[in-house]
Amino acid sequence: VGLCVARVVGAAGGTIYITRGGPTPTDSVAILPFTTSGADAEVLADGIRETLTNALSRVPRLRVIAASSTSRYKTAPADPQKAGRELGVRVVVTGRLVQRGETLAVIAELVSVADGTQLWGRRFARPAADILGLQDDVAAEIVQQLRVRLSTADRGALRTRYTEDAEAYR
């Protein structure tokens, strides 16, 4: 009888997992300072991190730690799991910005605070003149990987740009 009950509960749990589309959405995230390939890229990396933080903070039901609270990890790169526990989040975004000539590359990953596993990672590369598009792509992909459901209005808010001029942004 116990074995039959265990099988039924297991099957029901599997069905719930499948019908919900996999793991539950993440409700909290911190974006740690990005590492860079040089001093010039450092200011740009800070801007990208702050822009991502601002964009993600517009997502309903997602608690995003302020960039000013994660800045303390800039001087000494932190263990993502330890930083996540200190900040009280489930997922940490880590990244690296590399600038080679007129090309910018952002390598980003999501790290589970619970067990330190990499949940997702991707490299984004764009011409430096398209930094705004690069940020949009990184933010949209992170939201998708966090499994946060967005309305059409929320998607529009996520892509809000305060300038279309990459030079003005710099």
PDB file of C-alpha atoms in Angstrom:
ATOM      1  CA  VAL A   1       0.000   0.000   0.000  1.00  0.00           C
ATOM      2  CA  GLY A   2       2.824   2.387   0.946  1.00  0.00           C
ATOM      3  CA  LEU A   3       4.592   1.685  -2.360  1.00  0.00           C
ATOM      4  CA  CYS A   4       1.400   2.370  -4.331  1.00  0.00           C
ATOM      5  CA  VAL A   5       0.844   5.651  -2.491  1.00  0.00           C
ATOM      6  CA  ALA A   6       4.459   6.674  -3.165  1.00  0.00           C
ATOM      7  CA  ARG A   7       4.033   5.939  -6.886  1.00  0.00           C
ATOM      8  CA  VAL A   8       0.803   7.954  -7.117  1.00  0.00           C
ATOM      9  CA  VAL A   9       2.324  10.913  -5.254  1.00  0.00           C
ATOM     10  CA  GLY A  10       5.440  10.728  -7.430  1.00  0.00           C
ATOM     11  CA  ALA A  11       3.409  10.647 -10.627  1.00  0.00           C
ATOM     12  CA  ALA A  12       1.248  13.555  -9.469  1.00  0.00           C
ATOM     13  CA  GLY A  13       4.343  15.551  -8.540  1.00  0.00           C
ATOM     14  CA  GLY A  14       5.858  14.869 -11.950  1.00  0.00           C
ATOM     15  CA  THR A  15       2.644  15.956 -13.651  1.00  0.00           C
ATOM     16  CA  ILE A  16       2.525  19.197 -11.657  1.00  0.00           C
ATOM     17  CA  TYR A  17       6.197  19.861 -12.517  1.00  0.00           C
ATOM     18  CA  ILE A  18       5.569  19.296 -16.231  1.00  0.00           C
ATOM     19  CA  THR A  19       2.310  21.260 -16.455  1.00  0.00           C
ATOM     20  CA  ARG A  20       3.841  24.235 -14.678  1.00  0.00           C
ATOM     21  CA  GLY A  21       6.662  24.324 -17.188  1.00  0.00           C
ATOM     22  CA  GLY A  22       9.537  23.251 -14.967  1.00  0.00           C
ATOM     23  CA  PRO A  23      11.105  24.943 -11.983  1.00  0.00           C
ATOM     24  CA  THR A  24       9.241  27.676 -10.163  1.00  0.00           C
ATOM     25  CA  PRO A  25      10.046  31.262 -11.077  1.00  0.00           C
ATOM     26  CA  THR A  26      12.822  32.977  -9.198  1.00  0.00           C
ATOM     27  CA  ASP A  27      11.569  35.721  -6.929  1.00  0.00           C
ATOM     28  CA  SER A  28      14.840  37.433  -6.014  1.00  0.00           C
ATOM     29  CA  VAL A  29      18.077  38.280  -7.810  1.00  0.00           C
ATOM     30  CA  ALA A  30      21.264  40.301  -7.353  1.00  0.00           C
ATOM     31  CA  ILE A  31      23.530  41.431 -10.170  1.00  0.00           C
ATOM     32  CA  LEU A  32      27.123  41.412  -8.987  1.00  0.00           C
ATOM     33  CA  PRO A  33      29.685  43.808 -10.470  1.00  0.00           C
ATOM     34  CA  PHE A  34      31.002  42.583 -13.793  1.00  0.00           C
ATOM     35  CA  THR A  35      34.692  41.898 -14.232  1.00  0.00           C
ATOM     36  CA  THR A  36      36.352  43.733 -17.113  1.00  0.00           C
ATOM     37  CA  SER A  37      39.295  43.650 -19.450  1.00  0.00           C
ATOM     38  CA  GLY A  38      40.526  47.142 -18.523  1.00  0.00           C
ATOM     39  CA  ALA A  39      39.918  50.450 -16.790  1.00  0.00           C
ATOM     40  CA  ASP A  40      37.969  51.946 -19.711  1.00  0.00           C
ATOM     41  CA  ALA A  41      35.627  48.984 -19.755  1.00  0.00           C
ATOM     42  CA  GLU A  42      35.104  49.176 -15.972  1.00  0.00           C
ATOM     43  CA  VAL A  43      32.958  52.318 -16.165  1.00  0.00           C
ATOM     44  CA  LEU A  44      30.972  50.795 -19.011  1.00  0.00           C
ATOM     45  CA  ALA A  45      30.491  47.545 -17.042  1.00  0.00           C
ATOM     46  CA  ASP A  46      29.178  49.529 -14.070  1.00  0.00           C
ATOM     47  CA  GLY A  47      26.709  51.287 -16.365  1.00  0.00           C
ATOM     48  CA  ILE A  48      25.529  47.999 -17.853  1.00  0.00           C
ATOM     49  CA  ARG A  49      25.090  46.457 -14.391  1.00  0.00           C
ATOM     50  CA  GLU A  50      23.102  49.459 -13.166  1.00  0.00           C
ATOM     51  CA  THR A  51      20.963  49.485 -16.299  1.00  0.00           C
ATOM     52  CA  LEU A  52      20.253  45.759 -15.938  1.00  0.00           C
ATOM     53  CA  THR A  53      19.391  46.272 -12.267  1.00  0.00           C
ATOM     54  CA  ASN A  54      17.009  49.104 -13.169  1.00  0.00           C
ATOM     55  CA  ALA A  55      15.416  47.103 -15.987  1.00  0.00           C
ATOM     56  CA  LEU A  56      14.901  44.005 -13.844  1.00  0.00           C
ATOM     57  CA  SER A  57      13.491  46.084 -10.994  1.00  0.00           C
ATOM     58  CA  ARG A  58      10.557  46.953 -13.263  1.00  0.00           C
ATOM     59  CA  VAL A  59       9.586  43.287 -13.455  1.00  0.00           C
ATOM     60  CA  PRO A  60       6.586  42.537 -11.221  1.00  0.00           C
ATOM     61  CA  ARG A  61       7.094  39.991  -8.439  1.00  0.00           C
ATOM     62  CA  LEU A  62      10.886  40.071  -8.823  1.00  0.00           C
ATOM     63  CA  ARG A  63      12.885  41.480  -5.920  1.00  0.00           C
ATOM     64  CA  VAL A  64      16.101  42.993  -7.257  1.00  0.00           C
ATOM     65  CA  ILE A  65      18.922  44.080  -4.973  1.00  0.00           C
ATOM     66  CA  ALA A  66      19.988  47.686  -5.641  1.00  0.00           C
ATOM     67  CA  ALA A  67      23.252  48.289  -7.495  1.00  0.00           C
ATOM     68  CA  SER A  68      24.480  50.368  -4.562  1.00  0.00           C
ATOM     69  CA  SER A  69      24.098  47.300  -2.313  1.00  0.00           C
ATOM     70  CA  THR A  70      26.088  45.043  -4.632  1.00  0.00           C
ATOM     71  CA  SER A  71      28.872  47.569  -5.243  1.00  0.00           C
ATOM     72  CA  ARG A  72      30.783  46.314  -2.198  1.00  0.00           C
ATOM     73  CA  TYR A  73      31.657  43.193  -4.215  1.00  0.00           C
ATOM     74  CA  LYS A  74      33.475  45.248  -6.831  1.00  0.00           C
ATOM     75  CA  THR A  75      36.808  45.609  -5.017  1.00  0.00           C
ATOM     76  CA  ALA A  76      37.146  41.928  -4.199  1.00  0.00           C
ATOM     77  CA  PRO A  77      35.186  39.595  -6.456  1.00  0.00           C
ATOM     78  CA  ALA A  78      32.965  37.486  -4.224  1.00  0.00           C
ATOM     79  CA  ASP A  79      31.935  33.890  -4.288  1.00  0.00           C
ATOM     80  CA  PRO A  80      28.471  34.160  -5.906  1.00  0.00           C
ATOM     81  CA  GLN A  81      26.924  31.716  -3.448  1.00  0.00           C
ATOM     82  CA  LYS A  82      28.267  33.573  -0.406  1.00  0.00           C
ATOM     83  CA  ALA A  83      27.265  36.961  -1.830  1.00  0.00           C
ATOM     84  CA  GLY A  84      23.782  35.656  -2.597  1.00  0.00           C
ATOM     85  CA  ARG A  85      23.329  34.416   0.951  1.00  0.00           C
ATOM     86  CA  GLU A  86      24.556  37.753   2.350  1.00  0.00           C
ATOM     87  CA  LEU A  87      22.120  39.608   0.089  1.00  0.00           C
ATOM     88  CA  GLY A  88      19.221  37.217   0.737  1.00  0.00           C
ATOM     89  CA  VAL A  89      18.504  36.225  -2.878  1.00  0.00           C
ATOM     90  CA  ARG A  90      17.925  32.938  -4.678  1.00  0.00           C
ATOM     91  CA  VAL A  91      19.902  33.736  -7.829  1.00  0.00           C
ATOM     92  CA  VAL A  92      22.993  35.818  -8.541  1.00  0.00           C
ATOM     93  CA  VAL A  93      23.943  37.201 -11.949  1.00  0.00           C
ATOM     94  CA  THR A  94      27.677  37.292 -12.574  1.00  0.00           C
ATOM     95  CA  GLY A  95      29.322  38.578 -15.694  1.00  0.00           C
ATOM     96  CA  ARG A  96      32.292  39.835 -17.573  1.00  0.00           C
ATOM     97  CA  LEU A  97      32.554  42.684 -20.079  1.00  0.00           C
ATOM     98  CA  VAL A  98      35.215  42.464 -22.743  1.00  0.00           C
ATOM     99  CA  GLN A  99      35.857  45.291 -25.180  1.00  0.00           C
ATOM    100  CA  ARG A 100      37.975  44.501 -28.219  1.00  0.00           C
ATOM    101  CA  GLY A 101      38.192  47.403 -30.604  1.00  0.00           C
ATOM    102  CA  GLU A 102      34.666  48.291 -31.617  1.00  0.00           C
ATOM    103  CA  THR A 103      33.111  45.091 -30.289  1.00  0.00           C
ATOM    104  CA  LEU A 104      31.589  44.619 -26.851  1.00  0.00           C
ATOM    105  CA  ALA A 105      31.007  41.180 -25.405  1.00  0.00           C
ATOM    106  CA  VAL A 106      29.070  40.431 -22.239  1.00  0.00           C
ATOM    107  CA  ILE A 107      29.412  36.971 -20.767  1.00  0.00           C
ATOM    108  CA  ALA A 108      26.657  36.471 -18.184  1.00  0.00           C
ATOM    109  CA  GLU A 109      25.598  33.570 -16.025  1.00  0.00           C
ATOM    110  CA  LEU A 110      22.946  32.822 -13.432  1.00  0.00           C
ATOM    111  CA  VAL A 111      24.168  31.042 -10.316  1.00  0.00           C
ATOM    112  CA  SER A 112      21.909  29.270  -7.824  1.00  0.00           C
ATOM    113  CA  VAL A 113      22.607  30.466  -4.298  1.00  0.00           C
ATOM    114  CA  ALA A 114      21.210  27.212  -2.872  1.00  0.00           C
ATOM    115  CA  ASP A 115      23.828  24.933  -4.395  1.00  0.00           C
ATOM    116  CA  GLY A 116      26.233  27.056  -6.462  1.00  0.00           C
ATOM    117  CA  THR A 117      25.268  25.504  -9.777  1.00  0.00           C
ATOM    118  CA  GLN A 118      25.237  27.482 -12.989  1.00  0.00           C
ATOM    119  CA  LEU A 119      21.611  27.693 -14.073  1.00  0.00           C
ATOM    120  CA  TRP A 120      22.321  29.431 -17.353  1.00  0.00           C
ATOM    121  CA  GLY A 121      25.132  31.169 -19.193  1.00  0.00           C
ATOM    122  CA  ARG A 122      25.533  32.963 -22.486  1.00  0.00           C
ATOM    123  CA  ARG A 123      27.871  35.243 -24.406  1.00  0.00           C
ATOM    124  CA  PHE A 124      26.397  38.314 -26.102  1.00  0.00           C
ATOM    125  CA  ALA A 125      28.474  40.281 -28.621  1.00  0.00           C
ATOM    126  CA  ARG A 126      27.571  43.477 -30.439  1.00  0.00           C
ATOM    127  CA  PRO A 127      29.279  46.470 -32.013  1.00  0.00           C
ATOM    128  CA  ALA A 128      30.050  49.092 -29.368  1.00  0.00           C
ATOM    129  CA  ALA A 129      27.619  51.449 -31.136  1.00  0.00           C
ATOM    130  CA  ASP A 130      24.784  49.053 -30.259  1.00  0.00           C
ATOM    131  CA  ILE A 131      25.352  48.952 -26.504  1.00  0.00           C
ATOM    132  CA  LEU A 132      21.691  49.684 -25.885  1.00  0.00           C
ATOM    133  CA  GLY A 133      20.601  46.668 -27.924  1.00  0.00           C
ATOM    134  CA  LEU A 134      23.162  44.559 -26.101  1.00  0.00           C
ATOM    135  CA  GLN A 135      21.694  45.560 -22.730  1.00  0.00           C
ATOM    136  CA  ASP A 136      18.155  44.893 -23.953  1.00  0.00           C
ATOM    137  CA  ASP A 137      19.114  41.397 -25.095  1.00  0.00           C
ATOM    138  CA  VAL A 138      20.916  40.541 -21.857  1.00  0.00           C
ATOM    139  CA  ALA A 139      18.032  41.795 -19.681  1.00  0.00           C
ATOM    140  CA  ALA A 140      15.374  39.996 -21.754  1.00  0.00           C
ATOM    141  CA  GLU A 141      17.300  36.737 -21.690  1.00  0.00           C
ATOM    142  CA  ILE A 142      17.859  36.928 -17.930  1.00  0.00           C
ATOM    143  CA  VAL A 143      14.151  37.536 -17.310  1.00  0.00           C
ATOM    144  CA  GLN A 144      13.305  34.588 -19.550  1.00  0.00           C
ATOM    145  CA  GLN A 145      15.773  32.343 -17.712  1.00  0.00           C
ATOM    146  CA  LEU A 146      14.400  33.435 -14.333  1.00  0.00           C
ATOM    147  CA  ARG A 147      11.042  32.128 -15.618  1.00  0.00           C
ATOM    148  CA  VAL A 148       9.202  35.314 -14.746  1.00  0.00           C
ATOM    149  CA  ARG A 149       5.990  35.691 -16.726  1.00  0.00           C
ATOM    150  CA  LEU A 150       5.590  39.134 -18.266  1.00  0.00           C
ATOM    151  CA  SER A 151       2.592  40.892 -19.714  1.00  0.00           C
ATOM    152  CA  THR A 152       2.991  42.851 -22.950  1.00  0.00           C
ATOM    153  CA  ALA A 153       3.185  46.089 -20.937  1.00  0.00           C
ATOM    154  CA  ASP A 154       5.863  44.583 -18.679  1.00  0.00           C
ATOM    155  CA  ARG A 155       7.937  43.558 -21.716  1.00  0.00           C
ATOM    156  CA  GLY A 156       7.715  47.127 -22.997  1.00  0.00           C
ATOM    157  CA  ALA A 157       8.806  48.540 -19.642  1.00  0.00           C
ATOM    158  CA  LEU A 158      11.777  46.183 -19.617  1.00  0.00           C
ATOM    159  CA  ARG A 159      13.009  47.637 -22.908  1.00  0.00           C
ATOM    160  CA  THR A 160      12.572  51.295 -21.917  1.00  0.00           C
ATOM    161  CA  ARG A 161      15.506  53.359 -23.153  1.00  0.00           C
ATOM    162  CA  TYR A 162      16.333  56.801 -21.899  1.00  0.00           C
ATOM    163  CA  THR A 163      18.458  57.551 -24.947  1.00  0.00           C
ATOM    164  CA  GLU A 164      18.913  55.977 -28.365  1.00  0.00           C
ATOM    165  CA  ASP A 165      22.387  57.499 -28.759  1.00  0.00           C
ATOM    166  CA  ALA A 166      25.150  55.082 -27.697  1.00  0.00           C
ATOM    167  CA  GLU A 167      27.655  57.927 -27.468  1.00  0.00           C
ATOM    168  CA  ALA A 168      25.362  59.870 -25.143  1.00  0.00           C
ATOM    169  CA  TYR A 169      25.015  56.744 -23.034  1.00  0.00           C
ATOM    170  CA  ARG A 170      28.801  56.405 -22.774  1.00  0.00           C
TER     171      ARG A 170
END
